[in-house]
Short mmCIF file of C-alpha atoms in Angstrom, two decimals:
data_model
loop_
_atom_site.label_atom_id
_atom_site.label_comp_id
_atom_site.label_asym_id
_atom_site.label_seq_id
_atom_site.Cartn_x
_atom_site.Cartn_y
_atom_site.Cartn_z
CA MET M 1 25.15 1.46 -10.15
CA LYS M 2 24.27 2.48 -13.67
CA ASN M 3 24.12 6.08 -14.78
CA ARG M 4 20.91 7.49 -13.27
CA CYS M 5 19.81 9.21 -16.47
CA TYR M 6 16.64 7.90 -18.04
CA GLY M 7 14.88 8.68 -21.29
CA THR M 8 12.37 7.24 -23.72
CA ASN M 9 14.72 4.40 -24.66
CA SER M 10 15.34 3.34 -21.04
CA LYS M 11 13.87 0.00 -20.00
CA ILE M 12 12.12 0.27 -16.66
CA GLY M 13 10.56 -2.90 -15.30
CA VAL M 14 7.78 -3.23 -12.73
CA LEU M 15 7.20 -6.43 -10.77
CA GLY M 16 3.42 -6.58 -10.60
CA GLY M 17 0.82 -5.47 -13.10
CA GLY M 18 -2.24 -4.76 -10.96
CA GLN M 19 -4.14 -1.56 -10.29
CA LEU M 20 -1.13 0.16 -8.70
CA GLY M 21 0.86 -0.52 -11.85
CA ARG M 22 -2.05 0.76 -13.93
CA MET M 23 -2.01 4.13 -12.13
CA LEU M 24 1.79 4.22 -12.26
CA LEU M 25 1.58 3.83 -16.03
CA GLN M 26 -0.64 6.89 -16.24
CA SER M 27 1.98 8.98 -14.45
CA ALA M 28 4.80 7.47 -16.53
CA LEU M 29 3.19 8.84 -19.69
CA ASN M 30 3.81 12.37 -18.40
CA PHE M 31 7.53 11.58 -18.15
CA ASP M 32 7.58 9.94 -21.59
CA ILE M 33 9.02 6.77 -20.11
CA GLN M 34 7.97 3.23 -20.92
CA LEU M 35 7.15 0.65 -18.27
CA HIS M 36 7.52 -3.08 -18.80
CA MET M 37 5.38 -5.21 -16.46
CA LEU M 38 5.64 -8.74 -15.04
CA ASP M 39 2.55 -10.35 -13.50
CA PRO M 40 1.26 -13.93 -13.10
CA ASP M 41 -2.25 -13.02 -14.31
CA PRO M 42 -2.59 -12.86 -18.10
CA ALA M 43 -5.65 -10.61 -17.61
CA ALA M 44 -3.95 -8.28 -15.11
CA PRO M 45 -5.01 -4.59 -15.27
CA CYS M 46 -1.71 -3.66 -16.98
CA ALA M 47 -1.71 -6.50 -19.50
CA LYS M 48 -3.13 -4.53 -22.42
CA ILE M 49 -1.68 -1.09 -21.71
CA ALA M 50 1.94 -1.61 -20.58
CA HIS M 51 4.70 -0.97 -23.13
CA SER M 52 5.34 -4.69 -22.81
CA PHE M 53 3.76 -7.30 -20.57
CA THR M 54 5.30 -10.59 -19.42
CA CYS M 55 3.10 -13.21 -17.81
CA GLY M 56 5.08 -15.03 -15.15
CA SER M 57 5.57 -15.70 -11.45
CA LEU M 58 6.86 -12.91 -9.23
CA GLN M 59 8.23 -15.47 -6.78
CA ASP M 60 10.15 -17.63 -9.26
CA TYR M 61 13.90 -16.91 -9.24
CA ASP M 62 14.54 -17.67 -12.92
CA THR M 63 11.49 -15.72 -14.11
CA VAL M 64 12.43 -12.58 -12.18
CA LEU M 65 16.09 -12.88 -13.20
CA GLN M 66 15.18 -13.28 -16.87
CA PHE M 67 12.72 -10.39 -16.73
CA GLY M 68 15.17 -8.01 -15.11
CA GLN M 69 18.42 -8.73 -16.91
CA ASP M 70 17.81 -6.31 -19.80
CA LYS M 71 16.28 -3.54 -17.65
CA ASP M 72 17.96 -0.32 -16.55
CA LEU M 73 15.80 -0.03 -13.45
CA LEU M 74 13.36 -2.28 -11.58
CA THR M 75 10.63 -1.36 -9.12
CA VAL M 76 7.69 -3.17 -7.55
CA GLU M 77 3.98 -2.71 -6.99
CA ILE M 78 3.85 -5.63 -4.54
CA GLU M 79 6.47 -6.72 -1.98
CA ASN M 80 6.04 -10.49 -2.26
CA VAL M 81 8.62 -11.00 -5.01
CA ASN M 82 11.81 -13.05 -5.39
CA THR M 83 14.40 -10.83 -3.73
CA ASP M 84 17.25 -13.30 -4.33
CA ALA M 85 16.94 -12.65 -8.05
CA LEU M 86 16.67 -8.90 -7.44
CA ALA M 87 19.86 -8.97 -5.35
CA VAL M 88 21.74 -10.70 -8.19
CA LEU M 89 20.44 -8.14 -10.68
CA GLU M 90 21.43 -5.30 -8.35
CA ALA M 91 24.95 -6.76 -8.07
CA LYS M 92 25.15 -6.83 -11.87
CA GLY M 93 24.38 -3.10 -12.07
CA VAL M 94 20.61 -2.97 -12.48
CA ASN M 95 19.11 -0.28 -10.26
CA VAL M 96 16.47 -1.85 -7.99
CA PHE M 97 14.25 0.49 -5.96
CA PRO M 98 13.13 -0.18 -3.34
CA GLN M 99 16.29 -2.18 -2.68
CA PRO M 100 16.14 -5.96 -2.10
CA HIS M 101 17.25 -5.66 1.54
CA VAL M 102 14.36 -3.28 2.19
CA LEU M 103 11.86 -5.67 0.60
CA ASN M 104 13.24 -8.54 2.70
CA THR M 105 12.65 -6.60 5.90
CA ILE M 106 9.19 -5.33 5.05
CA ARG M 107 7.61 -8.43 3.54
CA ASP M 108 8.30 -10.41 6.74
CA LYS M 109 6.18 -8.87 9.51
CA GLY M 110 8.45 -10.45 12.11
CA LEU M 111 11.54 -8.74 10.68
CA GLN M 112 9.48 -5.56 10.35
CA LYS M 113 8.71 -5.62 14.07
CA GLN M 114 12.32 -6.38 14.99
CA PHE M 115 13.40 -3.40 12.86
CA TYR M 116 11.14 -1.09 14.88
CA THR M 117 12.52 -2.46 18.14
CA ALA M 118 16.13 -2.10 17.02
CA HIS M 119 15.61 1.55 16.05
CA GLY M 120 13.44 2.64 18.97
CA ILE M 121 10.39 3.17 16.77
CA PRO M 122 7.05 2.85 18.62
CA THR M 123 4.92 -0.17 17.73
CA ALA M 124 2.48 -2.48 19.52
CA PRO M 125 4.06 -5.05 21.88
CA TYR M 126 4.52 -8.35 20.07
CA GLN M 127 5.77 -11.93 20.20
CA LEU M 128 6.90 -14.25 17.41
CA PHE M 129 5.54 -17.81 17.16
CA GLU M 130 6.16 -20.68 14.77
CA ASN M 131 2.77 -22.43 14.80
CA LYS M 132 -0.76 -22.53 16.16
CA ALA M 133 0.11 -24.83 19.07
CA GLU M 134 2.35 -22.16 20.61
CA LEU M 135 -0.61 -19.76 20.96
CA GLN M 136 -2.37 -21.75 23.69
CA HIS M 137 -1.06 -19.62 26.56
CA VAL M 138 -1.21 -16.17 24.95
CA PRO M 139 -3.57 -13.88 26.94
CA PHE M 140 -6.77 -12.87 25.14
CA PRO M 141 -7.56 -10.76 23.19
CA PHE M 142 -4.75 -10.64 20.64
CA VAL M 143 -4.14 -10.14 16.92
CA GLN M 144 -2.35 -12.83 14.90
CA LYS M 145 -0.61 -11.87 11.66
CA LEU M 146 1.09 -14.23 9.24
CA ARG M 147 4.73 -13.27 8.93
CA THR M 148 4.64 -13.55 5.13
CA GLY M 149 2.08 -13.70 2.35
CA GLY M 150 -0.70 -11.56 3.80
CA TYR M 151 -2.33 -8.86 1.67
CA ASP M 152 -5.61 -6.90 1.34
CA GLY M 153 -6.80 -7.87 4.81
CA LYS M 154 -5.85 -11.53 4.41
CA GLY M 155 -3.40 -13.06 6.86
CA VAL M 156 -4.79 -11.21 9.89
CA GLN M 157 -6.99 -12.78 12.56
CA VAL M 158 -8.36 -11.28 15.79
CA ILE M 159 -8.46 -13.91 18.56
CA ARG M 160 -10.75 -12.78 21.38
CA THR M 161 -11.61 -16.04 23.15
CA GLU M 162 -10.43 -19.63 23.39
CA ALA M 163 -13.08 -20.62 20.85
CA ASP M 164 -11.45 -18.28 18.31
CA LEU M 165 -8.23 -20.32 18.43
CA ASP M 166 -9.86 -22.63 15.87
CA LEU M 167 -9.53 -19.72 13.41
CA ALA M 168 -5.83 -19.17 14.09
CA PHE M 169 -3.21 -19.68 11.37
CA ASP M 170 -0.90 -22.67 11.78
CA ALA M 171 2.20 -20.94 10.45
CA PRO M 172 4.97 -18.56 11.55
CA CYS M 173 3.27 -15.44 12.85
CA VAL M 174 3.43 -12.21 14.81
CA VAL M 175 1.11 -11.89 17.81
CA GLU M 176 0.29 -8.41 19.09
CA GLN M 177 -1.78 -7.13 21.96
CA LEU M 178 -5.16 -5.86 20.79
CA ILE M 179 -4.56 -2.13 20.97
CA PRO M 180 -7.43 0.22 21.94
CA PHE M 181 -7.14 2.96 19.35
CA GLU M 182 -9.00 6.11 18.46
CA LYS M 183 -8.03 6.39 14.79
CA GLU M 184 -6.10 4.58 12.07
CA LEU M 185 -3.82 6.95 10.19
CA SER M 186 -1.41 6.78 7.27
CA VAL M 187 1.46 8.82 5.88
CA ILE M 188 2.95 8.40 2.40
CA VAL M 189 6.63 9.36 2.37
CA ALA M 190 9.19 9.36 -0.47
CA ARG M 191 13.00 9.37 -0.50
CA ARG M 192 15.45 9.67 -3.37
CA THR M 193 19.09 8.59 -3.59
CA ASN M 194 20.55 11.89 -2.43
CA GLY M 195 18.56 11.67 0.81
CA GLU M 196 15.83 14.17 -0.04
CA ILE M 197 12.61 13.20 1.77
CA LYS M 198 9.07 14.52 1.42
CA SER M 199 5.83 13.25 2.89
CA PHE M 200 2.15 13.82 2.22
CA PRO M 201 -0.32 15.11 4.83
CA VAL M 202 -1.68 12.51 7.25
CA VAL M 203 -4.88 10.75 6.22
CA GLU M 204 -7.49 8.98 8.34
CA CYS M 205 -8.63 5.50 7.28
CA GLU M 206 -11.92 3.77 8.05
CA PHE M 207 -12.03 0.00 7.59
CA ASN M 208 -14.72 -2.46 6.57
CA PRO M 209 -14.77 -4.72 9.66
CA GLU M 210 -15.80 -7.84 7.73
CA ALA M 211 -13.24 -7.62 4.93
CA ASN M 212 -10.54 -5.85 7.02
CA LEU M 213 -10.00 -3.52 4.05
CA VAL M 214 -9.89 0.26 3.88
CA GLU M 215 -13.39 1.40 2.94
CA PHE M 216 -12.91 5.17 3.24
CA LEU M 217 -10.01 7.50 3.71
CA PHE M 218 -10.28 11.19 4.50
CA SER M 219 -7.76 13.97 3.99
CA PRO M 220 -6.88 16.02 5.89
CA ALA M 221 -7.07 13.93 9.05
CA ILE M 222 -8.56 15.78 12.01
CA LEU M 223 -5.61 15.90 14.41
CA ILE M 224 -3.94 18.33 16.75
CA PRO M 225 -0.79 19.81 15.15
CA GLU M 226 1.51 17.89 17.53
CA ILE M 227 0.13 14.49 16.38
CA GLU M 228 0.37 15.49 12.70
CA ALA M 229 3.99 16.55 13.19
CA GLU M 230 4.89 13.37 15.10
CA ALA M 231 3.35 11.12 12.41
CA GLN M 232 5.36 12.95 9.76
CA ARG M 233 8.52 12.67 11.86
CA LEU M 234 8.11 8.94 12.41
CA ALA M 235 7.34 8.23 8.75
CA GLN M 236 10.46 10.09 7.68
CA LEU M 237 12.51 8.34 10.36
CA VAL M 238 11.41 4.91 9.13
CA ILE M 239 12.31 5.49 5.48
CA GLU M 240 15.63 7.05 6.51
CA GLU M 241 16.58 4.19 8.86
CA LEU M 242 15.64 1.67 6.15
CA ASP M 243 17.93 3.61 3.77
CA MET M 244 15.13 3.10 1.27
CA VAL M 245 14.73 4.74 -2.13
CA GLY M 246 11.16 4.96 -3.36
CA LEU M 247 7.73 5.46 -1.82
CA LEU M 248 6.70 4.11 1.58
CA ALA M 249 3.27 3.94 3.20
CA VAL M 250 3.40 4.07 7.00
CA GLU M 251 0.22 3.02 8.82
CA PHE M 252 -0.38 4.08 12.43
CA PHE M 253 -2.70 3.47 15.34
CA LEU M 254 -3.52 6.60 17.33
CA THR M 255 -4.24 5.12 20.74
CA THR M 256 -6.86 6.39 23.16
CA ASP M 257 -4.11 8.01 25.26
CA GLY M 258 -2.78 9.97 22.26
CA THR M 259 0.20 7.74 21.42
CA LEU M 260 1.20 6.89 17.84
CA LEU M 261 2.16 3.26 17.19
CA ILE M 262 3.31 2.04 13.77
CA ASN M 263 1.12 -0.82 12.60
CA GLU M 264 2.61 -1.80 9.22
CA ILE M 265 4.52 -0.34 6.29
CA ALA M 266 4.36 -0.96 2.54
CA PRO M 267 7.28 -0.15 0.17
CA ARG M 268 5.24 1.09 -2.80
CA PRO M 269 2.25 3.24 -3.76
CA HIS M 270 -0.59 2.40 -1.42
CA ASN M 271 -4.37 2.43 -1.09
CA SER M 272 -4.09 5.21 1.48
CA GLY M 273 -2.50 7.52 -1.09
CA HIS M 274 -4.94 7.22 -3.97
CA HIS M 275 -6.65 10.53 -3.17
CA THR M 276 -3.39 12.38 -3.97
CA ILE M 277 -4.19 12.18 -7.69
CA GLU M 278 -6.94 14.78 -7.28
CA SER M 279 -6.28 16.26 -3.85
CA CYS M 280 -2.56 17.10 -3.82
CA VAL M 281 -0.11 19.09 -5.91
CA CYS M 282 1.59 15.81 -6.85
CA SER M 283 0.18 12.27 -6.84
CA GLN M 284 1.85 9.42 -4.96
CA PHE M 285 2.50 7.72 -8.32
CA GLU M 286 4.36 10.69 -9.76
CA GLN M 287 6.32 11.00 -6.51
CA HIS M 288 7.29 7.33 -6.66
CA LEU M 289 8.64 7.81 -10.18
CA ARG M 290 10.52 10.95 -9.15
CA ALA M 291 12.11 9.09 -6.24
CA ILE M 292 13.29 6.03 -8.17
CA LEU M 293 14.42 8.13 -11.16
CA ASP M 294 16.40 10.38 -8.77
CA LEU M 295 14.48 13.49 -9.79
CA PRO M 296 13.63 16.36 -7.42
CA LEU M 297 10.67 15.41 -5.24
CA ALA M 298 7.53 17.45 -5.84
CA PRO M 299 5.59 19.50 -3.29
CA THR M 300 2.99 17.44 -1.43
CA ASP M 301 0.60 20.20 -0.36
CA LEU M 302 -3.11 19.45 -0.15
CA ILE M 303 -4.99 21.60 -2.68
CA GLN M 304 -8.50 20.46 -1.75
CA ALA M 305 -10.10 18.19 0.81
CA GLY M 306 -10.56 14.64 -0.39
CA ALA M 307 -11.98 11.25 0.41
CA MET M 308 -11.56 7.88 -1.22
CA LEU M 309 -14.17 5.15 -1.38
CA ASN M 310 -12.87 1.71 -2.26
CA LEU M 311 -15.07 -0.14 -4.74
CA THR M 312 -15.03 -3.80 -3.76
CA GLY M 313 -17.10 -6.70 -4.98
CA GLU M 314 -20.45 -7.08 -3.24
CA LYS M 315 -20.98 -10.28 -1.26
CA GLY M 316 -23.08 -12.82 -3.13
CA PHE M 317 -21.96 -11.75 -6.60
CA GLU M 318 -19.31 -13.35 -8.81
CA GLY M 319 -18.89 -12.94 -12.55
CA PRO M 320 -18.66 -10.19 -15.21
CA VAL M 321 -18.58 -6.88 -13.36
CA ILE M 322 -21.37 -4.29 -13.27
CA TYR M 323 -20.93 -0.94 -11.49
CA GLU M 324 -24.49 -0.37 -10.35
CA GLY M 325 -25.23 3.26 -9.54
CA LEU M 326 -22.08 4.67 -11.12
CA GLU M 327 -24.00 7.17 -13.26
CA ALA M 328 -25.84 8.53 -10.22
CA ALA M 329 -22.61 8.75 -8.25
CA LEU M 330 -20.87 10.68 -11.02
CA ALA M 331 -23.68 13.25 -10.99
CA ILE M 332 -22.45 14.40 -7.57
CA PRO M 333 -19.90 17.26 -7.78
CA GLY M 334 -16.29 16.31 -7.13
CA VAL M 335 -16.58 12.56 -7.82
CA HIS M 336 -13.69 11.10 -9.84
CA PRO M 337 -13.74 7.45 -11.05
CA HIS M 338 -10.78 5.07 -11.10
CA LEU M 339 -11.85 1.66 -12.37
CA TYR M 340 -9.12 -0.96 -12.46
CA GLY M 341 -9.93 -2.85 -15.66
CA LYS M 342 -10.82 -6.14 -13.94
CA ALA M 343 -13.38 -8.01 -16.00
CA THR M 344 -14.84 -10.16 -13.23
CA THR M 345 -15.83 -9.44 -9.65
CA LYS M 346 -16.16 -11.50 -6.48
CA ALA M 347 -16.80 -10.71 -2.82
CA PHE M 348 -14.46 -7.99 -1.49
CA ARG M 349 -12.22 -7.97 -4.58
CA LYS M 350 -10.80 -4.49 -5.18
CA MET M 351 -12.37 -3.33 -8.44
CA GLY M 352 -11.74 0.40 -8.35
CA HIS M 353 -12.08 3.50 -6.23
CA LEU M 354 -13.78 6.85 -6.33
CA THR M 355 -12.11 10.03 -5.13
CA ILE M 356 -14.48 12.64 -3.74
CA THR M 357 -13.19 16.22 -3.52
CA GLY M 358 -14.65 19.43 -2.14
CA PRO M 359 -13.92 22.76 -0.50
CA ASP M 360 -13.82 21.34 3.05
CA LEU M 361 -13.85 18.05 4.91
CA GLN M 362 -17.49 18.26 6.01
CA THR M 363 -18.66 18.65 2.41
CA VAL M 364 -16.43 15.75 1.34
CA ARG M 365 -17.76 13.49 4.10
CA GLU M 366 -21.36 14.26 3.14
CA ARG M 367 -20.67 13.57 -0.53
CA ALA M 368 -18.78 10.36 0.29
CA ALA M 369 -21.69 9.03 2.36
CA GLN M 370 -24.08 9.83 -0.47
CA VAL M 371 -21.87 8.07 -3.02
CA LYS M 372 -21.57 5.02 -0.75
CA SER M 373 -25.37 4.74 -0.64
CA LEU M 374 -25.64 4.82 -4.43
CA ILE M 375 -23.03 2.44 -5.82
CA ARG M 376 -22.53 -1.32 -5.68
CA VAL M 377 -20.13 -3.61 -7.54
CA ILE M 378 -22.17 -6.62 -8.68
CA ALA M 379 -22.25 -9.18 -11.47
#
């Protein structure tokens, strides 16, 4: 491992140049470090603002190897990358966080589930299947998830009846029982090389049922102290058992009988942590940098109640983006815009988010509902 001492001349590479990379760049400026980005989209949100930008495939072995060979440290903003190349770079002395073995486990939902089972971590009962034909005798209702390649609500299908089997994926998958749950929760947790771990307060997520994307999140989540403490404990247990360095999002179901089950994890800054920029002492993006740079982790205390509203493309619109109602939304106290620099919109594409802050959760919820009624992302 190279000397973990970074400065302005250090070359830090990021695999992925989307909106997460864009917000990571904003935090990197405060550390006076330069980020070099790799992304397959020449018009990616980071393309014009990164210290350097390379257009290329994140899955291609040679591209990732070439990109990383002159870097002191590599990190990711998406887990679907070529980990074989990252393992070679790591063996040559490039620091890679999160580590390639962690990415291999997390990006395959089947391996993810087997990891929970092996470590006694609570998750929904599951089975692994290779193709659609094997699903014929699975009891309804169930949830099918592609083992690899899913993102932003894609790669997940709820199968309630025999007729729904026509919608099933014909590929290796995880099948879970459809869990009756009361709330969907998330914890963002960070770990550095020396084992220091800190996590942010639990947030509650509300999903758009059609797009299967987070529409709102609210912080703090309304929970009894025992559930809050158990969610924090499980999140810290997962990152410790993974032996992971970096930032991890841990998503939970809170079942109707008060049990916490881990749904999925993501080894990077996450949609469910965007509110931390305005609502917490330290943002998830700063904490990610602290973790991978082996700097002391910052306090994670909530300084004001917050909500996040995802801005996604309206159905029926595709083309140059227009944020209809943005001016009216910004007239509401506590509304903070984060637009991702994407020139064109389409249905359910993530285009930005608004953070809504206030003195208490009730005020924040009222403001968030008002903002939702005002703004649309159209073309």
